Amino acid sequence: MSVQQVDGPRSWYGQQRRVNCSGRSIVALRPSAILLVAICASSEVIAQNGTADGVRALVRGDYASAARILKPLAETNHDADPIAQFFLATIYDRGHGVPPDQIRACGLYLKAAAVPNALAPQAAALAEKLMTPLCLTARDTIWGEPSAATFTLGPEHWVRNDHDGFVVGYKGVQKRAPMNWGGPGLLFLPTRYTRVGVTRPAAMERHFVEFFVWMPAMNHTPRQWGLIWFVKEIVGADVREVAGDGPVQEIVAEQPSTGRDTEQYGVIRVNADGEVERVFFGDKPHTIVIPPTSDQ
Amino acid sequence: MGRHLPLLVVAFVVAASALQAQTSTADGVAAFVQGDYERALGILKPMAERAPGQGEPTALFIMGILYENGLGVPRDSVRACALLTQAAGAGPFGHQAAVLFMALQSSFSADDRDRCMLLARLGFDHRFEPATFTFDVGHSIDFQFGPKGVVTTLTYQGREKRIDEGIPPPGTVFLPIRQTDLAAQPAPRHFIERPMWIAKGPGTWALFWNVVEIVGDKFGGGASVELMTIVADRPPGDIPDIRNMAQVRLTDSGQAEWVVTTGPELRSELIESIAEREEMKEESRRRRELEASVDWTRRRDGSRPPELAPADADGCGNVFVFAWTPDRMEVISIRADKGALGLSTTPQTFSLAQHPGRLELKAHVFSSPQRNWRFCSDSRVLPEPAEESWIATSGTVTIELSPPGIRVRSPHLYRAIIRITDAEFVGPSGTRLRQTRPIVLTAIVGGGGG
């Protein structure tokens, strides 16, 4: 399998910080639902068995299995295990088998440091090394990333996205495009696939994978959310950037709706000239034409 | 295909043992995750606390956390720091170990930082036991494990001499320090024996035996001898009976000697007396002083007549004695054939004119100061300096030898005392020069060279 590097949505954090953070007085949100400390004995035993299995995999160097086992134990609103959080943090800290993600690692370390446990002092010391304002957001929220989805684009042509990026299958060849696209407090709406039949510059089908993500503002009460729409075009085995990625809508709400109807925010369709256009229905309705990529 | 089979088997065995090692580390870490610290310690401690550089990184990391947090063991942040230092940079938690040991160090006092580095470099199984030995009232020696290694304090007549020995070789395992007193004449002699295991390589350990004499506030003669080598992960836990392998003792003639009674190298050596050691030190001190006073840049006429006023004699062979003037630009040499002349402890007087070839007296004149000379030395400075030789053709020489044994470790050496009077020297151009003052040369001879 070959590998292609694709830009992730991380740049929006910077934009959001510029928009929402005034000077240095960044106050992290403290949402109501974090780290339930009261853990009943039976579930603790179950959770720790799972953590031990994950850590065994980690020690053996099987980082993919370790991350798969530890994630649900660490990144949950309910009975999160600080030991699982610590060890999952070490995986992201240096990028063992995953793209390194110090914000995610730092948030997990801080969570692991927040309740008494065998690794709390070390978690605190390690978080201190990675501390940024986003780390506090990561501590106070659940890490959001798109759920896995697979779409068939045509015969011998498919795309799968998971936590770590895309895999495109094209004429029997698989190509991976890793992406660092999760983030603290992000709420991913269901991933959408749109196929558009164009006539210009030539008759063909174009394939778009679309993500709608609610991103919490860091220092606003009541809580503010911005909806980010980002799109990737699949061209053969490649994943291409698409113009127009960015905010669609802002709302004030404790929790935005995560319903399946993303078409109220924007659609990709063919226009009267036979080209692809990206139509924004949000706060500032507008339309942009998506030009064909160079080799189409 | 057939000839690849052994390789495949080896690869399989290696892979299987690697898998096994990883599995047991994973078992230990899983026990830690489940809060079973006793089991975690049982598995991880032996994997972590090997000789430096040989610990398993993940085991070191978890052990560091157990000691830092006091889980299943008494809290010990210095030991935690040392474990994390060894864990740093390797294994899945190498980065975290590095961050944590630096965080720990930054919270430490200077002494604790040193202790951490000492443990990290020396290892966790050094088995050093502090000890104090008393020789006499107000005369004692004390061994402690300080932040930077073993600290020796020698107390004599109310004064303390402190020696920081620094960090021993990585992996060193100390055995108990012992005092041995010998009932020598005229006074007892005191020795300290310090056996230790030194890592010679992965899984190989050498037992070294170090012995040193304590003389007042000074350290006297001694030895460092390798007694045996073993193949083992760690040196054995029991203390070997060193006395069956090596000891200091008195010879029948009352001299101190160390002797190795086991292993491939059975040997013994006499240990200098206090007086002899002091005399040797005094002699080398005097030589250093004389050399320090020389103006090495000075130049003189190489054709000048010799001054015949030497300051310092040395010698070798049977018998060759030479002596420099203080400016190092002239040397007087005398060669006397001990056997042919029948030299002995009784002073004997010879006429230079009557023993050509068996008794030879010369003065050598140089135009610049000489650091070395070609006699009684293995070293040569090339090109050899130009010299003008003045040969004595007449005069009287009295030679007296001491009995051999003036250097206990070189028993064949003896002292020659040579008195020269009324000698006449002939220079290269036939110039004659008569000695006006008597010359007395005293030197230890009998060694090689000449």
XYZ file of C-alpha atoms in Angstrom:
746
model
C 0.000 0.000 0.000
C 1.377 3.430 -0.837
C 0.985 6.483 1.343
C -0.111 10.008 0.498
C 0.094 12.946 2.911
C -3.055 15.071 3.128
C -3.693 18.219 5.102
C -5.954 17.690 8.083
C -8.388 20.156 9.619
C -5.960 21.217 12.361
C -5.560 24.692 10.847
C -9.049 25.627 11.993
C -7.957 25.539 15.620
C -5.614 28.373 14.873
C -8.386 30.318 13.111
C -10.754 29.685 15.934
C -8.217 30.799 18.488
C -7.673 34.013 16.593
C -11.403 34.608 16.438
C -12.320 33.608 19.930
C -9.351 34.200 22.176
C -8.700 37.729 23.320
C -5.095 38.226 24.385
C -3.790 35.750 26.894
C -6.931 35.426 28.992
C -7.995 32.069 27.717
C -10.465 30.389 30.015
C -11.177 26.780 29.344
C -14.724 25.553 29.471
C -15.694 23.166 32.183
C -18.524 21.188 30.692
C -20.880 19.376 32.954
C -20.096 15.904 31.789
C -16.517 15.006 32.434
C -14.734 12.365 34.401
C -17.282 10.718 36.551
C -15.251 9.693 39.542
C -17.822 7.434 41.107
C -17.042 4.062 39.629
C -18.814 0.942 40.755
C -16.532 -1.922 41.686
C -17.664 -4.368 39.061
C -17.205 -2.048 36.127
C -13.765 -1.086 37.444
C -12.626 -4.685 37.246
C -13.920 -4.992 33.706
C -12.341 -1.721 32.674
C -8.965 -2.645 34.134
C -8.898 -6.004 32.443
C -9.406 -4.199 29.193
C -6.696 -1.681 30.040
C -4.258 -4.454 30.916
C -4.900 -6.072 27.536
C -4.314 -2.755 25.788
C -1.099 -2.131 27.710
C 0.110 -5.658 26.957
C -0.332 -4.884 23.259
C 1.496 -1.580 23.731
C 4.455 -3.235 25.479
C 4.607 -5.831 22.698
C 4.819 -2.986 20.178
C 1.371 -3.701 18.715
C 0.353 -0.053 18.815
C -2.675 -0.415 16.553
C -4.277 -2.987 18.859
C -3.252 -0.973 21.904
C -4.917 2.177 20.576
C -8.025 0.253 19.534
C -8.422 -1.302 23.010
C -7.466 1.769 25.037
C -9.443 4.449 23.139
C -12.941 3.447 24.305
C -11.643 2.997 27.868
C -9.871 6.330 27.900
C -11.963 8.629 25.716
C -15.397 8.273 27.193
C -17.630 10.354 29.387
C -18.482 7.387 31.502
C -16.093 5.560 33.816
C -12.990 6.576 31.923
C -9.937 4.690 33.211
C -7.030 7.008 34.085
C -4.515 4.200 33.538
C -5.880 3.691 30.020
C -5.739 7.460 29.520
C -2.069 7.541 30.551
C -0.993 4.747 28.258
C -3.085 6.003 25.328
C -1.406 9.370 25.871
C 2.040 7.760 25.529
C 0.940 6.385 22.139
C -0.042 9.833 20.847
C 2.803 11.638 22.636
C 5.427 10.249 20.274
C 3.168 8.885 17.546
C 3.648 5.163 18.056
C 1.817 3.654 15.080
C -0.353 6.781 14.765
C 0.425 10.338 13.702
C 1.888 12.087 16.800
C -0.691 14.303 18.456
C 0.594 16.236 21.433
C -2.705 18.004 22.100
C -4.489 14.701 22.359
C -1.665 13.266 24.482
C -1.613 16.295 26.750
C -5.379 16.215 27.277
C -5.232 12.528 28.152
C -2.335 13.088 30.572
C -4.308 15.861 32.270
C -7.351 13.633 32.565
C -5.164 10.861 33.988
C -3.710 13.330 36.488
C -7.111 14.538 37.673
C -8.049 11.528 39.812
C -5.912 9.585 42.294
C -4.267 6.611 40.590
C -0.924 4.863 40.264
C 0.244 7.151 37.459
C -1.260 10.506 38.433
C 2.024 12.265 39.399
C 3.752 11.128 36.212
C 0.739 12.108 34.106
C 0.846 15.604 35.593
C 4.588 15.948 34.944
C 4.253 14.764 31.350
C 1.281 17.071 30.683
C 3.266 20.035 31.955
C 5.779 19.484 29.158
C 3.041 19.651 26.508
C 0.843 22.355 28.022
C -1.040 24.679 25.648
C -4.475 26.316 25.876
C -5.831 23.596 23.598
C -4.562 20.985 26.055
C -6.949 22.366 28.665
C -9.771 22.103 26.144
C -8.692 18.542 25.468
C -8.783 17.842 29.207
C -12.301 19.201 29.558
C -13.830 17.595 26.482
C -14.035 14.276 24.759
C -11.752 13.875 21.767
C -13.757 14.000 18.565
C -12.831 12.205 15.366
C -14.865 10.931 12.420
C -16.346 7.492 12.773
C -15.172 4.956 10.243
C -17.082 4.799 6.973
C -16.573 3.089 3.607
C -17.993 4.321 0.293
C -18.031 2.588 -3.075
C -17.168 5.038 -5.857
C -17.359 2.588 -8.763
C -16.060 -0.752 -9.908
C -12.700 -1.418 -8.250
C -12.860 2.012 -6.666
C -13.662 2.699 -3.015
C -12.645 4.971 -0.145
C -12.549 4.263 3.569
C -11.941 6.811 6.271
C -11.006 5.889 9.821
C -9.493 7.645 12.841
C -6.145 8.104 11.205
C -6.998 9.040 7.620
C -8.128 7.651 4.297
C -7.508 4.439 2.461
C -8.416 4.571 -1.244
C -8.743 1.376 -3.242
C -8.358 1.893 -6.980
C -7.915 -0.837 -9.610
C -6.623 -3.305 -7.060
C -4.114 -0.889 -5.464
C -4.575 0.594 -1.992
C -3.247 3.997 -1.071
C -3.242 5.430 2.438
C -3.521 9.144 3.255
C -2.964 9.664 6.988
C -4.777 12.617 8.568
C -4.587 14.240 11.949
C -8.151 15.310 11.928
C -9.514 14.718 15.386
C -9.669 17.434 17.989
C -10.728 18.243 21.529
C -14.511 18.561 21.849
C -15.119 18.121 18.134
C -18.486 16.653 17.203
C -18.318 14.974 13.817
C -21.620 14.627 11.945
C -21.969 11.508 9.790
C -19.471 11.486 6.945
C -21.164 12.173 3.586
C -20.231 10.929 0.152
C -21.411 12.823 -2.931
C -21.026 11.689 -6.509
C -21.507 14.381 -9.170
C -21.809 13.775 -12.909
C -20.273 16.758 -14.730
C -20.158 17.664 -18.411
C -17.433 20.315 -18.217
C -14.618 20.267 -19.066
C -15.592 16.707 -20.041
C -18.310 14.267 -19.083
C -17.182 12.394 -15.998
C -18.055 11.509 -12.427
C -16.399 13.332 -9.524
C -16.308 11.945 -5.978
C -16.406 14.005 -2.786
C -16.138 12.889 0.838
C -17.568 15.574 3.105
C -17.166 16.180 6.822
C -19.298 18.462 8.973
C -17.749 19.108 12.385
C -19.032 21.136 15.312
C -16.110 22.844 17.027
C -16.637 24.350 20.522
C -15.446 27.874 21.210
C -12.966 27.738 24.027
C -13.846 30.736 26.153
C -17.500 31.500 25.711
C -20.384 31.182 28.159
C -22.989 30.258 27.164
C -21.198 27.885 24.910
C -20.665 28.749 21.255
C -20.188 26.300 18.450
C -18.981 26.717 14.924
C -19.806 24.208 12.184
C -16.864 23.468 9.921
C -17.420 21.901 6.517
C -14.443 20.287 4.904
C -14.366 18.277 1.736
C -11.874 15.957 0.060
C -12.122 14.891 -3.545
C -11.088 11.369 -4.491
C -9.315 11.288 -7.857
C -8.246 7.792 -8.770
C -6.219 6.601 -5.803
C -5.474 10.154 -4.628
C -7.103 12.383 -2.026
C -7.271 16.046 -3.159
C -7.961 19.280 -1.327
C -11.160 21.120 -2.253
C -11.560 24.902 -2.154
C -13.943 26.475 0.339
C -13.225 24.521 3.538
C -14.256 26.519 6.587
C -17.072 27.627 8.914
C -20.659 27.393 7.734
C -22.650 28.338 10.777
C -22.268 29.485 14.396
C -24.736 28.730 17.164
C -25.056 29.256 20.900
C -26.086 26.019 22.561
C -25.002 23.676 25.308
C -24.822 20.881 22.745
C -25.459 21.182 18.983
C -27.716 18.771 17.159
C -25.848 15.859 15.652
C -28.732 14.753 13.451
C -28.059 13.107 10.162
C -29.444 15.901 8.005
C -26.316 17.707 6.880
C -27.914 18.946 3.662
C -29.395 21.899 5.519
C -25.830 23.306 5.860
C -24.480 22.769 2.385
C -24.460 20.553 -0.702
C -22.191 19.738 -3.618
C -24.027 19.550 -6.953
C -23.699 20.112 -10.680
C -24.642 23.593 -11.883
C -26.332 24.762 -15.070
C -22.951 24.975 -16.866
C -22.173 21.342 -16.116
C -19.544 22.204 -13.481
C -19.382 21.226 -9.787
C -20.459 23.851 -7.295
C -20.320 23.966 -3.521
C -23.412 25.623 -2.060
C -23.328 27.072 1.498
C -26.756 27.402 3.205
C -25.475 28.618 6.574
C -25.068 32.080 8.087
C -23.686 33.535 4.860
C -25.266 31.666 1.924
C -23.017 31.609 -1.115
C -21.821 29.326 -3.867
C -18.359 28.556 -5.206
C -17.406 26.549 -8.253
C -15.007 23.684 -7.631
C -12.527 23.774 -10.503
C -11.434 20.498 -12.010
C -8.100 19.243 -10.695
C -5.261 19.480 -13.154
C -5.385 15.902 -14.408
C -9.149 15.668 -14.944
C 17.161 -24.974 0.774
C 18.946 -27.378 3.092
C 21.788 -25.036 3.895
C 19.374 -22.280 4.861
C 17.735 -24.433 7.470
C 20.127 -23.782 10.381
C 19.776 -20.035 9.839
C 16.006 -20.345 9.894
C 16.177 -22.341 13.102
C 18.395 -19.705 14.688
C 16.043 -16.962 13.547
C 13.109 -18.861 14.980
C 14.831 -19.405 18.327
C 15.821 -15.745 18.538
C 12.304 -14.643 17.652
C 10.814 -17.050 20.176
C 13.084 -15.882 22.999
C 12.452 -12.241 22.119
C 8.725 -12.937 22.205
C 9.091 -14.616 25.553
C 11.020 -11.676 26.979
C 8.392 -9.245 25.718
C 5.631 -11.407 27.095
C 7.058 -11.423 30.565
C 7.606 -7.648 30.499
C 3.985 -7.355 29.362
C 2.931 -9.625 32.243
C 4.708 -7.358 34.704
C 3.207 -4.195 33.248
C -0.244 -5.835 33.172
C 0.145 -6.691 36.860
C 1.033 -3.043 37.502
C -2.058 -1.898 35.573
C -4.212 -4.214 37.670
C -2.745 -2.817 40.881
C -0.906 -6.030 41.763
C 2.354 -4.275 42.595
C 3.886 -7.251 44.360
C 3.567 -9.358 41.223
C 4.720 -6.455 39.041
C 7.840 -6.079 41.213
C 8.511 -9.811 41.154
C 8.532 -9.811 37.353
C 10.000 -6.412 36.530
C 12.654 -5.863 39.197
C 15.019 -8.591 37.956
C 14.511 -7.410 34.369
C 15.220 -3.800 35.297
C 18.012 -3.986 37.829
C 20.724 -5.570 35.752
C 24.096 -4.038 35.106
C 23.770 -0.549 33.579
C 22.859 -0.714 29.916
C 21.392 -4.197 30.246
C 18.071 -3.430 31.944
C 14.844 -3.912 29.982
C 13.603 -0.351 29.183
C 9.907 -0.919 29.889
C 10.690 -2.732 33.147
C 12.976 0.160 34.136
C 10.220 2.674 33.351
C 7.551 0.921 35.433
C 10.016 0.264 38.277
C 10.856 3.967 38.253
C 7.178 4.789 38.692
C 6.779 2.216 41.491
C 9.687 3.802 43.401
C 8.641 7.378 42.680
C 5.093 6.771 43.891
C 5.983 4.284 46.635
C 3.838 1.487 45.213
C 4.774 -1.911 46.653
C 8.122 -0.460 47.751
C 9.144 2.374 50.086
C 9.076 5.651 48.185
C 12.587 6.431 46.882
C 12.782 9.236 44.360
C 16.561 8.972 43.932
C 16.238 5.341 42.918
C 13.229 6.267 40.753
C 15.328 8.932 39.051
C 18.145 6.452 38.382
C 15.739 3.845 36.977
C 14.071 6.415 34.719
C 17.489 7.693 33.619
C 18.405 4.190 32.488
C 14.984 3.808 30.817
C 15.315 7.089 28.916
C 15.465 6.908 25.161
C 14.623 3.232 24.682
C 11.443 1.197 24.400
C 7.874 2.447 23.991
C 8.209 4.764 27.024
C 11.731 6.028 26.393
C 10.547 9.574 25.783
C 8.323 9.653 28.859
C 11.165 8.250 30.985
C 13.431 11.076 29.806
C 10.842 13.765 30.593
C 10.132 12.271 34.021
C 13.750 11.881 35.097
C 14.490 15.466 34.097
C 11.423 16.636 36.020
C 12.594 14.650 39.058
C 16.126 15.985 38.805
C 14.931 19.561 38.631
C 13.169 19.031 41.968
C 16.311 17.550 43.570
C 19.074 18.985 45.718
C 22.546 18.873 44.163
C 23.395 15.847 46.337
C 20.317 13.942 45.226
C 21.070 14.743 41.599
C 24.532 13.272 42.116
C 23.072 10.230 43.881
C 20.711 9.695 40.955
C 23.551 9.843 38.429
C 25.737 7.609 40.592
C 23.043 4.936 40.840
C 22.163 5.229 37.165
C 25.773 4.758 36.131
C 26.880 2.277 38.804
C 23.695 0.171 38.935
C 21.288 -0.873 41.641
C 23.113 -3.886 43.026
C 26.403 -2.347 44.179
C 26.115 -3.962 47.668
C 28.448 -1.360 49.146
C 28.563 -1.504 52.927
C 29.982 1.463 54.830
C 32.787 0.480 57.215
C 35.187 2.023 59.714
C 38.470 0.428 60.852
C 40.588 1.567 63.768
C 44.346 0.982 63.818
C 45.253 2.838 66.955
C 43.961 5.616 69.150
C 43.092 8.482 66.798
C 44.116 6.473 63.751
C 41.258 5.098 61.666
C 39.849 4.845 58.175
C 36.237 5.181 57.153
C 34.481 4.189 53.913
C 31.113 5.744 53.050
C 28.905 5.793 49.979
C 28.615 9.469 49.136
C 26.587 11.192 46.423
C 29.503 10.923 43.998
C 30.836 7.496 44.898
C 32.933 5.967 47.649
C 34.389 8.497 50.072
C 37.421 7.422 52.089
C 38.350 9.379 55.210
C 41.696 8.642 56.842
C 42.022 10.079 60.353
C 45.466 10.418 61.932
C 46.544 12.520 64.910
C 43.412 14.605 64.844
C 43.596 15.398 61.122
C 41.233 14.026 58.488
C 42.208 13.279 54.922
C 39.192 12.817 52.654
C 39.377 11.138 49.243
C 36.481 11.121 46.786
C 37.022 8.019 44.718
C 34.421 8.941 42.098
C 31.970 6.646 40.362
C 33.225 3.048 40.190
C 33.026 1.159 36.884
C 29.388 0.475 35.847
C 28.018 -2.666 37.443
C 30.647 -2.902 40.179
C 29.552 -5.106 43.082
C 31.405 -4.403 46.306
C 32.281 -7.115 48.787
C 32.843 -6.335 52.462
C 35.958 -4.284 53.216
C 38.377 -5.933 55.656
C 41.281 -4.910 57.845
C 44.420 -7.051 58.188
C 47.132 -6.192 60.731
C 50.564 -7.821 60.512
C 52.727 -8.141 63.614
C 55.823 -6.802 61.845
C 58.946 -5.376 63.529
C 59.561 -2.737 64.672
C 55.859 -1.804 64.479
C 52.661 -3.506 63.318
C 51.637 -2.859 59.704
C 48.038 -2.162 58.756
C 46.370 -3.250 55.528
C 42.903 -2.704 54.094
C 41.531 -5.289 51.683
C 38.755 -4.303 49.279
C 37.503 -7.118 47.068
C 34.947 -6.303 44.352
C 33.296 -7.760 41.293
C 33.915 -5.771 38.124
C 31.853 -6.298 34.953
C 34.200 -7.423 32.172
C 31.416 -7.625 29.596
C 27.800 -8.741 29.374
C 27.478 -11.747 31.682
C 31.167 -11.845 32.650
C 32.466 -10.796 36.054
C 35.969 -10.587 37.424
C 36.728 -10.756 41.129
C 39.360 -8.142 41.934
C 41.258 -7.963 45.183
C 42.694 -4.615 46.141
C 44.978 -4.276 49.122
C 46.645 -1.139 50.414
C 48.791 -0.390 53.439
C 47.846 2.452 55.742
C 50.859 4.332 57.067
C 50.005 7.210 59.356
C 48.055 9.617 57.197
C 49.322 8.021 53.992
C 48.504 5.115 51.756
C 51.457 2.779 51.306
C 52.172 -0.082 48.954
C 49.605 -2.564 47.820
C 48.244 -4.451 44.890
C 45.197 -4.908 42.657
C 44.914 -8.498 41.471
C 42.291 -10.321 39.430
C 41.484 -13.521 41.312
C 38.856 -15.176 39.119
C 36.332 -14.665 36.323
C 32.816 -16.066 36.264
C 30.027 -16.154 33.699
C 26.736 -15.093 35.289
C 23.985 -12.502 34.959
C 24.999 -11.103 38.321
C 27.837 -11.907 40.727
C 26.761 -14.539 43.250
C 24.925 -13.348 46.339
C 27.210 -15.143 48.763
C 30.527 -13.641 49.750
C 33.511 -15.583 48.414
C 36.163 -16.611 50.946
C 38.867 -14.243 49.813
C 41.391 -15.528 52.376
C 41.514 -18.829 50.499
C 42.432 -16.955 47.345
C 44.633 -14.059 48.357
C 46.036 -12.503 51.479
C 48.666 -10.246 52.974
C 51.011 -11.960 55.431
C 54.496 -11.903 56.908
C 57.291 -13.902 55.336
C 59.587 -16.023 57.488
C 62.042 -13.135 57.484
C 59.367 -10.782 58.782
C 58.678 -8.860 55.569
C 55.139 -8.095 54.440
C 53.968 -9.714 51.219
C 50.765 -10.237 49.320
C 50.161 -13.651 47.868
C 47.598 -15.094 45.453
C 46.960 -18.775 46.193
C 44.356 -19.579 43.570
C 43.575 -19.099 39.918
C 45.823 -19.049 36.871
C 48.275 -16.577 38.357
C 49.819 -17.916 41.543
C 52.155 -15.197 42.644
C 53.369 -13.145 45.519
C 55.172 -9.894 45.963
C 56.835 -8.243 48.904
C 55.391 -4.931 50.056
C 57.880 -2.118 50.723
C 58.513 -1.113 54.285
C 57.381 2.271 55.401
C 60.984 3.518 55.525
C 61.780 2.253 52.057
C 58.658 3.799 50.580
C 59.453 7.124 52.234
C 63.030 6.963 50.957
C 61.856 6.312 47.385
C 59.404 9.150 47.577
C 62.085 11.461 48.970
C 64.451 10.475 46.168
C 61.938 11.147 43.429
C 61.013 14.426 45.099
C 64.681 15.491 45.115
C 65.053 14.512 41.444
C 61.990 16.551 40.514
C 63.377 19.560 42.383
C 66.746 19.318 40.663
C 65.130 19.057 37.244
C 62.863 21.985 38.001
C 65.873 24.224 38.706
C 67.531 23.548 35.341
C 67.538 26.323 32.738
C 66.815 24.173 29.692
C 67.366 27.040 27.251
C 70.931 27.708 28.337
C 73.813 27.111 25.903
C 77.533 26.780 26.688
C 80.750 26.078 24.848
C 80.859 22.311 24.270
C 84.656 22.362 24.226
C 85.016 23.696 27.752
C 86.808 21.574 30.343
C 84.567 19.604 32.756
C 83.822 21.083 36.196
C 83.879 17.681 37.930
C 81.243 18.781 40.470
C 78.292 16.423 40.078
C 75.163 16.820 42.179
C 73.059 13.716 41.727
C 74.029 10.116 41.023
C 72.075 7.230 39.562
C 73.086 3.846 38.299
C 72.392 0.363 37.054
C 74.108 -2.828 36.042
C 77.067 -4.351 37.820
C 78.312 -1.604 38.201
C 77.628 1.602 36.281
C 77.124 4.936 38.036
C 76.614 8.349 36.483
C 76.028 11.807 37.930
C 74.823 15.097 36.446
C 75.988 18.581 37.245
C 73.116 20.824 38.407
C 72.952 22.518 34.981
C 72.582 19.118 33.259
C 75.339 19.945 30.804
C 77.956 17.570 32.144
C 77.869 13.997 33.398
C 80.505 11.924 35.118
C 80.325 8.181 34.574
C 82.170 5.287 36.080
C 82.044 1.710 34.919
C 83.467 -0.940 37.229
C 83.353 -4.635 36.415
C 82.078 -6.155 39.661
C 83.175 -9.711 38.899
C 86.581 -8.881 37.441
C 87.431 -6.423 40.183
C 85.962 -8.597 42.943
C 83.843 -5.790 44.321
C 82.219 -6.523 47.674
C 80.807 -5.013 50.839
C 84.378 -4.383 51.916
C 85.667 -1.075 50.536
C 88.393 -1.636 47.968
C 90.678 0.905 46.394
C 91.899 0.758 42.798
C 94.288 2.794 40.715
C 92.659 3.895 37.486
C 95.837 3.345 35.508
C 96.022 -0.358 36.410
C 92.613 -1.656 35.311
C 91.965 -0.571 31.720
C 88.716 -2.079 30.379
C 87.496 -3.065 33.848
C 87.427 0.334 35.522
C 86.614 3.360 33.415
C 85.998 6.958 34.530
C 84.787 9.618 32.093
C 83.428 13.145 32.036
C 80.990 14.004 29.235
C 80.549 17.648 28.272
C 77.538 18.987 26.321
C 76.723 22.378 24.865
C 73.095 22.256 26.004
C 71.200 20.759 28.990
C 70.261 17.091 28.555
C 66.980 15.646 29.803
C 67.928 12.050 29.039
C 71.083 10.158 28.483
C 71.714 6.913 26.731
C 72.782 4.974 29.810
C 70.523 3.112 32.255
C 67.478 3.973 30.171
C 65.362 2.364 27.515
C 64.648 5.706 25.917
C 66.811 7.420 23.349
C 66.449 10.917 22.012
C 67.657 10.980 18.418
C 69.880 12.388 17.119
C 72.085 11.783 20.117
C 73.658 15.017 21.328
C 77.242 15.831 20.470
C 79.502 15.364 23.485
C 83.185 15.763 24.272
C 84.540 12.951 26.431
C 87.314 13.418 28.953
C 88.832 10.086 29.976
C 90.569 9.592 33.307
C 94.022 8.043 32.895
C 95.148 8.031 36.509
C 93.751 8.536 40.005
C 92.270 6.500 42.823
C 88.806 4.977 43.116
C 87.387 3.350 46.268
C 84.268 1.220 45.809
C 82.014 -0.218 48.518
C 78.844 -2.196 47.842
C 75.904 -2.740 50.211
C 74.332 -6.184 50.595
C 71.495 -6.749 48.118
C 67.862 -6.345 49.235
C 67.616 -2.599 49.775
C 64.459 -2.586 47.611
C 62.135 -5.272 48.864
C 60.349 -5.650 45.521
C 63.628 -5.779 43.545
C 65.776 -7.932 45.820
C 68.806 -7.988 43.502
C 69.391 -4.244 43.810
C 72.226 -2.976 45.985
C 73.903 0.307 46.710
C 77.321 1.383 45.396
C 79.363 4.062 47.166
C 82.217 5.327 45.003
C 84.916 7.757 46.102
C 87.179 9.307 43.430
C 90.327 11.250 44.259
C 93.253 12.694 42.365
C 92.027 11.701 38.928
C 93.600 13.189 35.796
C 91.404 13.514 32.699
C 92.546 13.829 29.089
C 90.338 15.820 26.735
C 89.742 15.210 23.031
C 92.547 17.559 22.003
C 94.984 16.108 24.526
C 94.356 18.754 27.187
C 94.920 17.408 30.694
C 92.814 18.299 33.731
C 93.467 17.184 37.288
C 90.704 16.748 39.829
C 91.007 19.157 42.766
C 88.123 18.080 45.037
C 87.162 14.491 45.859
C 83.957 13.159 44.273
C 81.625 10.766 46.144
C 78.860 9.049 44.175
C 76.153 6.944 45.854
C 73.625 5.121 43.687
C 71.412 2.041 43.622
C 72.687 -0.405 41.019
C 72.194 -4.021 40.048
C 69.264 -3.443 37.686
C 69.239 -3.812 33.923
C 70.904 -1.469 31.444
C 74.258 0.245 31.601
